Coordinates of C-alpha atoms in Angstrom, one line a residue:
X227 CA 53.0 35.7 16.9
X228 CA 54.7 32.8 15.3
X229 CA 57.5 32.8 18.0
X230 CA 54.9 32.9 20.8
X231 CA 53.0 30.0 19.2
X232 CA 56.2 27.8 19.0
X233 CA 57.2 28.5 22.6
X234 CA 53.8 27.3 23.7
X235 CA 54.2 24.1 21.8
X236 CA 57.4 23.4 23.7
X237 CA 56.0 23.9 27.2
X238 CA 55.1 21.2 29.6
X239 CA 55.6 17.5 30.0
X240 CA 53.1 14.8 29.2
X241 CA 51.2 12.8 31.9
X242 CA 49.3 9.5 31.9
X243 CA 45.6 9.9 31.5
X244 CA 42.1 9.0 31.1
X245 CA 39.7 8.2 28.4
X246 CA 38.3 10.4 25.7
X247 CA 34.8 10.4 24.4
X248 CA 32.1 11.5 22.0
X249 CA 31.3 13.2 18.7
X250 CA 27.8 12.3 17.2
X251 CA 26.2 13.4 13.9
X252 CA 23.8 16.1 13.0
X253 CA 20.8 15.5 10.8
X254 CA 20.7 17.1 7.4
X255 CA 17.1 17.7 8.1
X256 CA 18.2 19.7 11.3
X257 CA 21.0 21.8 9.9
X258 CA 19.8 25.3 8.9
X259 CA 20.1 26.4 5.3
X260 CA 23.4 27.9 4.2
X261 CA 23.6 31.7 3.7
X262 CA 26.4 33.6 2.0
X263 CA 29.2 32.7 -0.3
X264 CA 31.4 31.3 2.5
X265 CA 28.6 29.1 3.8
X266 CA 28.0 27.8 0.3
X267 CA 31.6 26.7 0.0
X268 CA 31.7 24.7 3.2
X269 CA 32.5 21.1 2.5
X270 CA 31.7 18.5 3.3
X271 CA 28.0 18.6 4.2
X272 CA 27.0 17.2 7.6
X273 CA 26.7 13.4 7.6
X274 CA 23.2 11.8 7.7
X275 CA 21.5 11.8 11.1
X276 CA 21.8 8.1 11.5
X277 CA 25.7 8.0 11.2
X278 CA 27.2 9.4 14.5
X279 CA 30.6 10.9 14.2
X280 CA 31.9 8.7 17.1
X281 CA 29.4 5.9 16.7
X282 CA 27.3 7.0 19.7
X283 CA 30.0 6.5 22.4
X284 CA 29.8 7.8 25.9
X285 CA 31.2 11.1 27.2
X286 CA 32.4 12.7 30.5
X287 CA 29.7 14.3 32.5
X288 CA 31.8 16.4 34.9
X289 CA 30.4 19.9 35.4
X290 CA 32.4 23.1 36.0
X291 CA 32.6 24.7 39.5
X292 CA 29.8 27.1 40.5
X293 CA 32.2 30.0 40.9
X294 CA 33.9 31.8 38.1
X295 CA 37.6 30.9 37.5
X296 CA 40.5 33.0 38.6
X297 CA 44.1 32.1 37.5
X298 CA 46.9 31.4 40.0
X299 CA 49.4 34.1 40.6
X300 CA 51.8 34.7 37.8
X301 CA 49.8 32.7 35.2
X302 CA 48.6 33.9 31.9
X303 CA 44.8 34.5 31.9
X304 CA 42.7 34.6 28.8
X305 CA 39.0 34.7 28.1
X306 CA 36.1 37.1 28.7
X307 CA 34.5 38.7 31.7
X308 CA 35.8 39.4 35.2
X309 CA 37.3 36.7 37.3
X310 CA 35.8 36.2 40.8
X311 CA 35.9 33.4 43.3
X312 CA 38.1 30.4 43.1
X313 CA 38.5 27.4 40.8
X314 CA 41.9 27.9 39.1
X315 CA 42.5 24.2 38.3
X316 CA 39.5 23.7 36.1
X317 CA 40.1 26.9 34.3
X318 CA 43.7 25.9 33.3
X319 CA 44.0 24.7 29.7
X320 CA 47.2 22.9 28.5
X321 CA 49.3 25.2 26.4
X322 CA 49.3 23.2 23.2
X323 CA 45.7 22.3 23.4
X324 CA 44.7 25.9 24.0
X325 CA 46.9 27.0 21.1
X326 CA 45.1 24.4 18.9
X327 CA 41.7 25.7 19.8
X328 CA 42.6 29.3 19.1
X329 CA 44.4 28.5 15.9
X330 CA 41.3 26.6 14.6
X331 CA 38.9 29.4 15.5
X332 CA 41.2 31.9 13.8
X333 CA 41.5 29.8 10.7
X334 CA 37.8 29.4 10.4
X335 CA 37.2 33.0 11.3
X336 CA 39.2 34.0 8.1
X337 CA 37.7 31.4 5.8
X338 CA 34.1 31.5 7.1
X339 CA 33.6 34.7 9.2
X340 CA 29.8 34.2 9.2
X341 CA 30.1 31.2 11.5
X342 CA 31.6 33.2 14.3
X343 CA 33.2 30.2 15.9
X344 CA 34.5 30.9 19.5
X345 CA 37.5 28.9 20.6
X346 CA 35.9 28.4 24.0
X347 CA 33.2 26.2 22.3
X348 CA 36.0 23.9 21.1
X349 CA 37.4 23.9 24.6
X350 CA 34.0 23.0 26.0
X351 CA 33.7 20.1 23.6
X352 CA 37.3 19.0 24.1
X353 CA 36.7 18.9 27.9
X354 CA 33.7 16.6 27.5
X355 CA 35.2 14.5 24.8
X356 CA 38.7 13.8 26.1
X357 CA 39.4 15.9 29.2
X358 CA 41.4 18.3 27.0
X359 CA 43.5 15.4 25.3
X360 CA 44.0 13.8 28.7
X361 CA 45.2 17.0 30.4
X362 CA 47.4 17.9 27.5
X363 CA 49.3 14.7 27.1
X364 CA 50.6 15.7 23.6
X365 CA 54.0 16.2 22.0
X366 CA 55.4 19.5 20.7
X367 CA 53.5 19.1 17.5
X368 CA 50.2 18.4 19.2
X369 CA 50.0 14.6 18.7
X370 CA 48.7 12.6 21.6
X371 CA 51.5 10.6 23.3
X372 CA 49.2 7.6 23.6
X373 CA 46.2 6.9 21.3
X374 CA 42.8 8.0 22.6
X375 CA 40.5 5.3 21.5
X376 CA 36.7 4.8 22.0
X377 CA 35.0 1.5 22.5
X378 CA 34.8 -1.0 19.7
X379 CA 31.8 -0.1 17.6
X380 CA 30.4 -3.6 17.4
X381 CA 26.7 -2.7 18.0
X382 CA 26.7 -3.7 21.7
X383 CA 25.5 -0.5 23.3
X384 CA 26.9 1.6 20.5
X385 CA 26.6 1.8 16.7
X386 CA 27.8 -1.1 14.7
X387 CA 30.5 0.0 12.2
X388 CA 32.7 -2.6 10.7
X389 CA 36.3 -1.7 9.9
X390 CA 36.6 1.1 7.3
X391 CA 40.3 2.1 7.6
X392 CA 42.1 -1.3 7.9
X393 CA 43.1 -0.3 11.4
X394 CA 45.0 2.7 10.1
X395 CA 43.7 5.1 12.8
X396 CA 42.3 2.8 15.5
X397 CA 44.4 -0.3 15.2
X398 CA 41.2 -2.4 15.0
X399 CA 40.8 -4.7 11.9
X400 CA 37.3 -5.8 12.7
X401 CA 35.4 -2.7 13.8
X402 CA 35.9 1.1 13.9
X403 CA 36.7 3.0 17.1
X404 CA 36.4 6.7 17.8
X405 CA 39.9 8.2 17.8
X406 CA 41.8 11.3 19.0
X407 CA 41.1 14.3 21.2
X408 CA 37.8 15.0 19.3
X409 CA 36.8 11.4 18.9
X410 CA 36.1 11.0 15.1
X411 CA 35.4 7.6 13.8
X412 CA 37.7 6.7 10.9
X413 CA 35.0 6.5 8.3
X414 CA 33.9 10.1 9.2
X415 CA 37.4 11.4 9.3
X416 CA 38.4 10.1 5.9
X417 CA 35.2 8.8 4.4
X418 CA 36.5 5.3 3.9
X419 CA 40.3 5.5 4.2
X420 CA 43.3 7.6 5.1
X421 CA 43.5 9.0 1.6
X422 CA 39.8 9.6 1.2
X423 CA 37.7 12.8 1.5
X424 CA 35.9 13.5 4.8
X425 CA 36.0 15.8 7.8
X426 CA 39.7 15.4 8.3
X427 CA 41.7 18.6 8.3
X428 CA 45.4 19.7 8.5
X429 CA 45.5 22.2 11.3
X430 CA 49.3 22.4 11.9
X431 CA 50.4 22.7 8.3
X432 CA 52.5 19.5 8.2
X433 CA 50.7 18.2 5.1
X434 CA 48.9 15.4 7.0
X435 CA 45.4 15.0 8.4
X436 CA 45.8 13.1 11.7
X437 CA 42.8 12.7 14.0
X438 CA 45.3 12.0 16.9
X439 CA 46.8 15.5 16.4
X440 CA 44.9 18.2 18.5
X441 CA 45.5 20.9 15.8
X442 CA 44.1 18.7 13.0
X443 CA 41.2 17.5 15.2
X444 CA 40.3 21.0 16.5
X445 CA 40.1 22.4 13.0
X446 CA 38.0 19.4 11.8
X447 CA 35.6 19.8 14.7
X448 CA 35.3 23.5 14.0
X449 CA 34.5 22.8 10.4
X450 CA 31.8 20.4 11.5
X451 CA 30.3 22.9 13.9
X452 CA 30.1 25.5 11.2
X453 CA 28.6 23.2 8.5
X454 CA 25.3 24.0 7.0
X455 CA 25.7 27.8 7.1
X456 CA 25.4 28.1 10.9
X457 CA 25.9 31.3 12.8
X458 CA 27.1 30.2 16.3
X459 CA 26.0 33.4 17.9
X460 CA 22.4 32.3 17.3
X461 CA 21.3 30.0 20.1
X462 CA 19.4 27.7 17.7
X463 CA 22.4 27.2 15.5
X464 CA 24.7 26.8 18.5
X465 CA 22.4 24.1 20.0
X466 CA 22.1 22.2 16.7
X467 CA 25.9 22.3 16.3
X468 CA 26.5 20.8 19.7
X469 CA 23.8 18.2 19.3
X470 CA 25.6 17.2 16.1
X471 CA 28.2 15.6 18.3
X472 CA 25.8 13.7 20.4
X473 CA 22.0 14.1 20.1
X474 CA 21.4 14.2 23.9
X475 CA 20.0 17.0 25.9
X476 CA 22.3 16.1 28.8
X477 CA 25.3 16.3 26.4
X478 CA 24.1 19.7 25.2
X479 CA 23.7 21.0 28.8
X480 CA 27.2 19.7 29.8
X481 CA 29.0 21.3 26.8
X482 CA 27.2 24.6 27.2
X483 CA 28.1 24.7 30.9
X484 CA 31.8 24.3 30.1
X485 CA 31.5 26.8 27.3
X486 CA 30.1 29.4 29.6
X487 CA 32.7 28.6 32.2
X488 CA 35.6 29.1 29.8
X489 CA 34.1 32.3 28.5
X490 CA 34.4 33.7 32.0
X491 CA 38.1 33.3 31.9
X492 CA 40.9 30.7 31.5
X493 CA 44.6 30.5 31.9
X494 CA 47.4 28.5 30.4
X495 CA 49.1 25.6 32.1
X496 CA 52.0 23.4 31.0
X497 CA 51.1 20.4 28.8
X498 CA 50.3 17.3 30.9
X499 CA 49.2 19.5 33.8
X500 CA 45.6 19.9 33.0
X501 CA 42.8 18.7 35.3
X502 CA 41.6 15.2 34.5
X503 CA 37.9 14.2 35.0
X504 CA 37.3 12.7 38.4
X505 CA 33.6 12.0 38.8
X506 CA 32.4 9.5 36.3
X507 CA 29.4 7.3 35.7
X508 CA 29.3 3.9 37.5
X509 CA 31.2 1.3 35.5
X510 CA 33.5 3.7 33.7
X511 CA 37.1 2.7 33.5
X512 CA 40.1 3.1 31.2
X513 CA 40.7 0.5 28.5
X514 CA 44.5 0.6 28.9
X515 CA 45.0 3.0 26.0
X516 CA 43.5 6.0 27.6
X517 CA 40.3 5.2 25.9
X518 CA 36.9 3.6 26.9
X519 CA 36.1 0.0 27.5
X520 CA 32.9 -1.6 26.4
X521 CA 30.0 -2.1 28.6
X522 CA 30.0 1.3 30.2
X523 CA 26.8 3.3 30.9
X524 CA 26.1 5.7 28.1
X525 CA 23.8 8.7 28.1
X526 CA 23.7 9.5 24.4
X527 CA 22.4 7.3 21.5
X528 CA 22.9 3.7 22.4
X529 CA 22.4 4.4 26.1
X530 CA 21.0 1.8 28.5
X531 CA 17.2 2.0 28.7
X532 CA 15.7 2.8 32.0
X533 CA 18.6 4.9 33.2
X534 CA 17.8 8.6 33.3
X535 CA 20.7 10.7 32.1
X536 CA 22.3 13.0 34.6
X537 CA 25.4 15.0 34.4
X538 CA 28.0 13.9 36.8
X539 CA 26.9 10.3 37.2
X540 CA 24.2 8.6 39.1
X541 CA 25.8 8.0 42.5
X542 CA 24.2 9.5 45.6
X543 CA 26.2 11.0 48.5
X544 CA 26.1 8.9 51.6
X545 CA 24.3 10.0 54.7
X546 CA 25.8 13.1 56.4
X547 CA 28.0 14.0 53.4
X548 CA 28.0 17.6 52.4
X549 CA 29.8 19.1 49.4
X550 CA 32.9 21.2 50.2
X551 CA 33.1 24.8 49.6
X552 CA 32.7 25.7 45.9
X553 CA 31.4 22.3 45.0
X554 CA 28.3 21.9 43.0
X555 CA 25.7 19.4 44.3
X556 CA 22.4 18.2 43.1
X557 CA 20.4 15.2 44.2
X558 CA 21.9 12.2 42.4
X559 CA 25.0 14.1 41.4
X560 CA 28.4 14.1 43.2
X561 CA 30.0 17.3 44.4
X562 CA 32.5 19.3 42.3
X563 CA 36.2 19.5 43.2
X564 CA 37.6 23.0 43.7
X565 CA 40.9 22.3 45.4
X566 CA 39.4 21.1 48.7
X567 CA 37.9 17.9 47.3
X568 CA 39.7 14.7 46.1
X569 CA 42.7 15.1 43.9
X570 CA 42.4 14.2 40.2
X571 CA 42.6 10.5 39.8
X572 CA 42.1 10.0 43.6
X573 CA 39.3 8.2 45.5
X574 CA 36.2 9.6 47.0
X575 CA 36.2 10.4 50.8
X576 CA 35.1 7.4 52.9
X577 CA 31.9 9.2 54.0
X578 CA 30.7 9.4 50.4
X579 CA 29.3 6.0 49.5
X580 CA 27.2 5.4 46.4
X581 CA 23.8 3.9 46.9
X582 CA 23.5 0.6 45.0
X583 CA 21.0 0.8 42.1
X584 CA 19.8 4.3 42.9
X585 CA 16.4 5.3 41.7
X586 CA 16.5 7.8 38.8
X587 CA 15.4 11.4 39.7
X588 CA 12.1 12.7 38.5
X589 CA 12.1 13.3 34.7
X590 CA 11.1 11.7 31.5
X591 CA 11.3 7.9 31.4
X592 CA 13.2 6.1 28.8
X593 CA 11.1 4.4 26.1
X594 CA 11.9 0.8 25.3
X595 CA 9.6 0.5 22.3
X596 CA 7.9 2.4 19.5
X597 CA 4.6 1.0 18.5
X598 CA 2.8 1.8 15.2
X599 CA -0.6 3.5 15.6
X600 CA -3.1 1.9 13.2
X601 CA -2.9 -1.5 11.5
X602 CA -3.3 -0.4 7.9
X603 CA -0.6 1.1 5.7
X604 CA -1.0 4.7 4.5
X605 CA -2.2 5.2 1.0
X606 CA -3.0 8.1 -1.4
X607 CA -2.8 8.9 -5.1
X608 CA 0.1 10.7 -6.8
X609 CA 0.3 14.4 -6.1
X610 CA -2.0 14.4 -3.1
X611 CA -1.6 14.4 0.7
X612 CA -1.9 11.3 2.8
X613 CA -5.2 11.5 4.7
X614 CA -3.6 10.0 7.8
X615 CA -0.1 11.1 8.9
X616 CA 2.5 8.6 10.1
X617 CA 2.1 8.1 13.9
X618 CA 3.7 6.0 16.6
X619 CA 3.5 5.6 20.3
X620 CA 6.5 5.6 22.7
X621 CA 6.2 3.3 25.7
X622 CA 8.3 2.0 28.5
X623 CA 8.9 -1.6 29.6
X624 CA 5.5 -1.7 31.4
X625 CA 3.7 -0.5 28.3
X626 CA 3.1 3.0 29.7
X627 CA 3.2 6.0 27.5
X628 CA 6.4 8.1 27.5
X629 CA 6.0 11.8 26.8
X630 CA 8.6 14.2 25.5
X631 CA 10.6 11.6 23.4
X632 CA 12.2 13.0 20.2
X633 CA 11.1 10.7 17.4
X634 CA 12.4 10.9 13.9
X635 CA 10.5 10.0 10.7
X636 CA 12.8 9.3 7.7
X637 CA 11.7 8.8 4.1
X638 CA 13.6 6.4 1.9
X639 CA 15.4 7.6 -1.3
X640 CA 13.0 5.4 -3.4
X641 CA 10.1 7.9 -3.0
X642 CA 9.6 11.5 -3.9
X643 CA 7.0 12.0 -1.2
X644 CA 7.9 14.9 1.1
X645 CA 7.1 16.4 4.5
X646 CA 6.5 20.2 4.6
X647 CA 9.4 22.3 3.4
X648 CA 10.4 19.5 1.0
X649 CA 11.9 17.6 3.9
X650 CA 12.8 14.0 3.8
X651 CA 13.1 13.6 7.5
X652 CA 11.4 15.4 10.5
X653 CA 11.8 15.1 14.3
X654 CA 8.8 15.6 16.6
X655 CA 8.3 14.9 20.3
X656 CA 5.7 12.6 21.8
X657 CA 2.8 14.2 23.5
X658 CA 1.4 13.5 27.0
X659 CA -0.2 10.3 25.6
X660 CA 3.2 9.2 24.2
X661 CA 2.1 9.8 20.6
X662 CA 4.5 11.2 18.0
X663 CA 2.6 12.4 14.9
X664 CA 4.5 13.4 11.8
X665 CA 3.4 16.5 9.9
X666 CA 1.4 16.2 6.7
X667 CA 3.0 13.9 4.1
X668 CA 2.4 14.7 0.5
X669 CA 3.0 12.2 -2.3
X670 CA 4.9 13.1 -5.4
X671 CA 4.5 11.7 -9.0
X672 CA 6.4 8.5 -8.3
X673 CA 4.0 5.6 -7.6
X674 CA 4.6 2.4 -5.6
X675 CA 5.1 1.3 -2.0
X676 CA 7.8 2.5 0.4
X677 CA 8.6 2.3 4.1
X678 CA 8.9 5.2 6.5
X679 CA 11.6 4.5 9.2
X680 CA 10.8 5.8 12.7
X681 CA 13.5 6.0 15.4
X682 CA 14.2 7.7 18.7
X683 CA 17.0 10.2 18.6
X684 CA 18.2 9.9 22.2
X685 CA 17.3 6.4 23.2
X686 CA 17.7 2.8 22.1
X687 CA 14.2 1.7 21.4
X688 CA 14.2 -0.4 18.2
X689 CA 13.2 1.3 15.0
X690 CA 9.8 0.6 13.5
X691 CA 8.5 1.1 10.0
X692 CA 5.3 2.5 8.6
X693 CA 4.2 1.3 5.2
X694 CA 2.9 3.7 2.6
X695 CA 1.7 3.4 -1.0
X696 CA 1.3 6.0 -3.8
X697 CA -1.2 5.0 -6.4
X698 CA -1.5 6.3 -9.9
X699 CA -4.1 9.0 -10.5
X700 CA -7.3 7.6 -12.0
X701 CA -7.7 8.4 -15.7
X702 CA -10.3 11.2 -16.0
X703 CA -13.4 10.1 -17.8
X704 CA -16.0 11.9 -19.9
X705 CA -19.3 10.4 -21.2
X706 CA -20.4 13.6 -23.0
X707 CA -18.9 16.4 -25.1
X708 CA -20.9 19.5 -26.1
X709 CA -20.2 22.9 -27.6
X710 CA -20.5 25.9 -25.4
X711 CA -22.0 27.9 -28.2
X712 CA -24.6 27.1 -30.9
X713 CA -23.3 29.8 -33.3
X714 CA -22.7 28.5 -36.9
X715 CA -19.1 28.1 -37.8
X716 CA -18.2 29.7 -41.1
X717 CA -15.2 30.9 -43.0
X718 CA -14.1 31.8 -46.5
X719 CA -11.9 29.4 -48.5
X720 CA -8.3 30.3 -48.1
X721 CA -9.0 32.2 -44.9
X722 CA -9.2 31.0 -41.2
X723 CA -12.1 30.6 -38.8
X724 CA -12.3 33.0 -35.9
X725 CA -9.8 32.6 -33.1
X726 CA -11.0 30.0 -30.6
X727 CA -14.0 29.4 -32.7
X728 CA -14.6 25.9 -31.3
X729 CA -14.9 25.5 -27.5
X730 CA -16.3 22.3 -25.9
X731 CA -17.2 21.1 -22.5
X732 CA -16.7 17.6 -21.1
X733 CA -18.8 16.0 -18.4
X734 CA -19.1 12.6 -16.7
X735 CA -22.4 11.6 -15.2
X736 CA -23.4 15.3 -15.6
X737 CA -20.4 16.5 -13.6
X738 CA -17.5 18.5 -14.8
X739 CA -14.8 16.2 -16.3
X740 CA -11.4 17.9 -15.9
X741 CA -8.2 16.6 -17.4
X742 CA -9.9 14.5 -20.0
X743 CA -7.8 13.7 -23.1
X744 CA -9.6 14.7 -26.4
X745 CA -8.6 13.9 -30.0
X746 CA -9.8 16.3 -32.8
X747 CA -9.9 15.0 -36.4
X748 CA -11.1 16.5 -39.7
X749 CA -13.1 13.6 -41.2
X750 CA -15.0 12.7 -44.3
X751 CA -18.8 12.6 -44.3
X752 CA -19.0 8.8 -44.8
X753 CA -21.7 7.8 -42.3
X754 CA -20.4 4.2 -42.1
X755 CA -16.7 4.8 -41.7
X756 CA -15.5 8.4 -41.5
X757 CA -11.8 8.7 -42.1
X758 CA -9.4 11.6 -42.0
X759 CA -10.1 14.1 -44.7
X760 CA -7.4 15.1 -47.1
X761 CA -8.9 18.5 -48.0
X762 CA -10.8 21.3 -46.4
X763 CA -10.2 22.8 -42.9
X764 CA -7.0 21.9 -41.1
X765 CA -4.8 22.8 -38.1
X766 CA -1.1 23.8 -38.0
X767 CA 1.6 22.1 -35.9
X768 CA 2.6 24.6 -33.3
X769 CA 6.0 22.9 -32.8
X770 CA 6.9 22.6 -36.5
X771 CA 9.6 24.8 -38.0
X772 CA 10.6 25.9 -41.5
X773 CA 8.4 24.7 -44.4
X774 CA 6.6 22.3 -42.1
X775 CA 5.1 25.3 -40.2
X776 CA 2.5 25.6 -43.0
X777 CA 1.9 21.9 -43.5
X778 CA -1.8 21.0 -42.9
X779 CA -2.5 18.8 -39.9
X780 CA -5.9 17.3 -39.8
X781 CA -5.6 15.2 -36.5
X782 CA -4.6 16.7 -33.2
X783 CA -3.9 14.6 -30.1
X784 CA -2.9 15.5 -26.6
X785 CA -5.7 18.0 -26.1
X786 CA -6.9 18.1 -22.5
X787 CA -9.9 19.8 -20.8
X788 CA -9.1 22.3 -18.0
X789 CA -10.2 22.4 -14.4
X790 CA -13.7 23.5 -15.6
X791 CA -13.9 20.7 -18.1
X792 CA -13.5 23.2 -21.0
X793 CA -11.3 22.9 -24.1
X794 CA -10.7 25.6 -26.7
X795 CA -9.4 24.2 -30.0
X796 CA -6.4 25.8 -31.8
X797 CA -7.0 28.1 -34.8
X798 CA -8.6 26.4 -37.8
X799 CA -7.4 27.2 -41.3
X800 CA -9.0 26.5 -44.7
X801 CA -7.6 25.6 -48.1
X802 CA -9.2 26.4 -51.5
X803 CA -12.0 23.9 -51.2
X804 CA -15.4 25.3 -50.3
X805 CA -18.2 23.2 -48.8
X806 CA -19.4 21.7 -45.5
X807 CA -16.8 19.7 -43.5
X808 CA -16.9 17.7 -40.3
X809 CA -14.7 18.0 -37.2
X810 CA -15.0 14.9 -35.0
X811 CA -14.0 15.1 -31.3
X812 CA -13.6 11.9 -29.3
X813 CA -12.5 10.6 -25.9
X814 CA -11.0 7.3 -24.8
X815 CA -14.3 6.5 -23.0
X816 CA -16.3 6.7 -26.2
X817 CA -17.7 10.2 -26.0
X818 CA -18.2 11.7 -29.5
X819 CA -19.0 15.2 -30.8
X820 CA -19.3 16.1 -34.5
X821 CA -19.1 19.8 -35.4
X822 CA -20.0 21.2 -38.8
X823 CA -17.6 23.6 -40.5
X824 CA -18.9 25.6 -43.5
X825 CA -16.4 27.0 -46.0
X826 CA -17.8 29.5 -48.5
X827 CA -16.3 30.2 -51.9
X828 CA -14.4 33.5 -52.3
X829 CA -16.5 36.4 -53.6
X830 CA -16.6 36.5 -57.4
X831 CA -15.4 33.0 -57.9

């Protein structure tokens, strides 16, 4: 096995190439809960939903041929399912790149078998991200011959991420750029520097974690796909994992299409001989380093409003043009090469002319704004639900409602309010009226004001905030205390009164007063100024230990009425003094109840 692996590394020559694109982040609130020991050990956790792995860069939208792949005569075929039809070029994977995908899947299969990561998924993502490392333009160790760099993440159409690695990975000292075959931004790869902790991995065992190395990048991407306890044989987990790279439905469909294509069969080709993407979005061009220049149209986060995302670009075939045999064609999408179309890197036939400023196909419009619903901030008391849930409206440039827009509501760390399931962030889609309504929000014990951030997950509409305030619970009041029984309370000196002998009920304006604080004091019978008595009945401190357990306590605080306004006093003991004594019960609102306690002398005294 080792000898075969080394021979594959030495195959093929490098070629010049095209750009590489996208990895974007998954929301913690979207990743499923981890299951099993291996899942619990997965580190690190997915990054927050608002920090894309590649800063929200663009990606290739080429789709695979309609027909299943069949390898050329004499080539090595690998994959699943029977091979029928044609399409050998697109099914060819560069030897070193293919070895990297398989090695990463094997490594994760051993350390985390519950993830069930297929190498064809890495191949599908690698195709969309970088055209399989620019057709396999890597050296014998798997490192790209030229850097694959994304656009400068300066906030113009993409995320704004100022330099975090001092140019170590991307050569940029002002802003970060996505780097390598799987397009990690430096801050995500190393969490702040080349020696830090992040998603970076050492896939080829050379002791280094290099995002420009396809073995390292593939293993890091596999670890990210498996994060959060995902089982990639489950469609929901698979979708969430792919959307973690770029939260775009188009991106999801494109990766899944290549994943399915590669599962039907692939074959190995020499390094540098892989097929490069041909059909691109209008305005796409290389930046001189095999990467992406700024200003290109982008279909993921940070995309240009008003342009409906479509795999394969937005150009329309000219009049009379028909796709060749084996080509895939949809309105608004160019045909697919299958050997009869243009060669990789070539030009389109003269008969195919893009229509200037084509109208987008039917589908959901892009929102340009989120608008708060309601002028007043939300308010509730601690421990209760907000009567009105957070709500916004998505609308286009003409002010019309936009339906089907994923909208994310995110709570700040400063509050302990939570959505259902103890979630701090939730994503919902706008309804036919463009309204996105968050689920019920419940306040915690922490009081004060906070802001709920509301964003779109697939578009560039500016974020809005919804204010909310949690007020302290009102102090329960009681204007009357009364015994629940008129039975005379008696005991013998040196003995105790009956268990729960004294029970009272608190009311406020003749209604049950729950949660009212009550103080119980054994007092003297001075009608002008009763004070705590130093003899007669007493309580015991339930928290005392040792000799203090039997020490008389004649004032109890912290007593509270229950939900029915009732309070049963702790057991009352007596000393050697007989007589009639007074127990005085009071509340902060001035309610007072005096109870007589009669203590008889022992028999024969």
